[in-house]
């Protein structure tokens, strides 16, 4: 899963990261998830990947 991080571009200077995460259903990209975090470490990256996977998975009632 692709993760792209960019530094704060709003001029806040608080060190936050803006993340763009591809939301995919298998091979097909459905959308892009945007999130902001205070950290840039592996647990944060894993949580963002997990969140994107949950968003891409339809609830059982819709399947």
Short mmCIF file of C-alpha atoms in Angstrom, two decimals:
data_model
loop_
_atom_site.label_atom_id
_atom_site.label_comp_id
_atom_site.label_asym_id
_atom_site.label_seq_id
_atom_site.Cartn_x
_atom_site.Cartn_y
_atom_site.Cartn_z
CA UNK A 1 0.00 0.00 0.00
CA UNK A 2 1.36 3.40 -0.96
CA UNK A 3 1.92 6.05 1.71
CA UNK A 4 3.00 9.58 0.92
CA UNK A 5 3.93 12.03 3.69
CA UNK A 6 4.37 15.74 3.33
CA UNK A 7 5.45 18.29 5.89
CA UNK A 8 3.10 20.92 7.22
CA UNK A 9 2.35 23.37 4.42
CA UNK A 10 -0.10 25.52 6.38
CA UNK A 11 2.64 27.49 8.12
CA UNK A 12 1.84 26.15 11.59
CA UNK A 13 5.42 24.95 12.18
CA UNK A 14 4.21 22.28 14.62
CA UNK A 15 5.96 19.39 12.88
CA UNK A 16 2.76 17.60 11.86
CA UNK A 17 2.71 15.34 8.83
CA UNK A 18 -0.04 15.20 6.25
CA UNK A 19 -0.45 11.69 4.86
CA UNK A 20 -2.01 10.53 1.62
CA UNK A 21 -2.85 6.82 1.58
CA UNK A 22 -4.25 4.91 -1.38
CA UNK A 23 -7.52 3.13 -0.58
CA UNK A 24 -7.60 0.05 -2.77
CA UNK A 25 -9.85 -2.97 -3.22
CA UNK A 26 -7.36 -5.54 -4.42
CA UNK A 27 -5.71 -3.99 -7.47
CA UNK A 28 -8.27 -1.26 -8.16
CA UNK A 29 -7.69 2.08 -6.39
CA UNK A 30 -10.96 3.36 -4.98
CA UNK A 31 -9.90 6.65 -3.43
CA UNK A 32 -7.25 8.41 -1.38
CA UNK A 33 -7.33 8.88 2.39
CA UNK A 34 -5.88 12.06 3.92
CA UNK A 35 -4.78 12.13 7.53
CA UNK A 36 -2.61 14.32 9.74
CA UNK A 37 -0.40 13.01 12.52
CA UNK A 38 2.13 14.38 14.96
CA UNK A 39 4.53 11.48 14.40
CA UNK A 40 6.28 9.80 11.49
CA UNK A 41 7.15 6.33 12.74
CA UNK A 42 6.36 2.73 11.86
CA UNK A 43 3.37 2.38 14.26
CA UNK A 44 1.80 5.48 12.67
CA UNK A 45 2.39 4.11 9.17
CA UNK A 46 0.92 0.74 10.16
CA UNK A 47 -2.17 2.43 11.66
CA UNK A 48 -2.70 4.44 8.46
CA UNK A 49 -2.41 1.29 6.33
CA UNK A 50 -4.90 -0.50 8.61
CA UNK A 51 -7.32 2.43 8.45
CA UNK A 52 -7.15 2.53 4.64
CA UNK A 53 -7.78 -1.24 4.52
CA UNK A 54 -10.83 -0.92 6.78
CA UNK A 55 -12.23 1.91 4.65
CA UNK A 56 -11.79 -0.19 1.50
CA UNK A 57 -13.58 -3.23 2.99
CA UNK A 58 -17.37 -2.99 2.67
CA UNK A 59 -19.43 -3.98 5.70
CA UNK A 60 -20.88 -7.48 5.57
CA UNK A 61 -24.39 -6.03 5.21
CA UNK A 62 -23.38 -4.44 1.87
CA UNK A 63 -21.49 -7.42 0.48
#
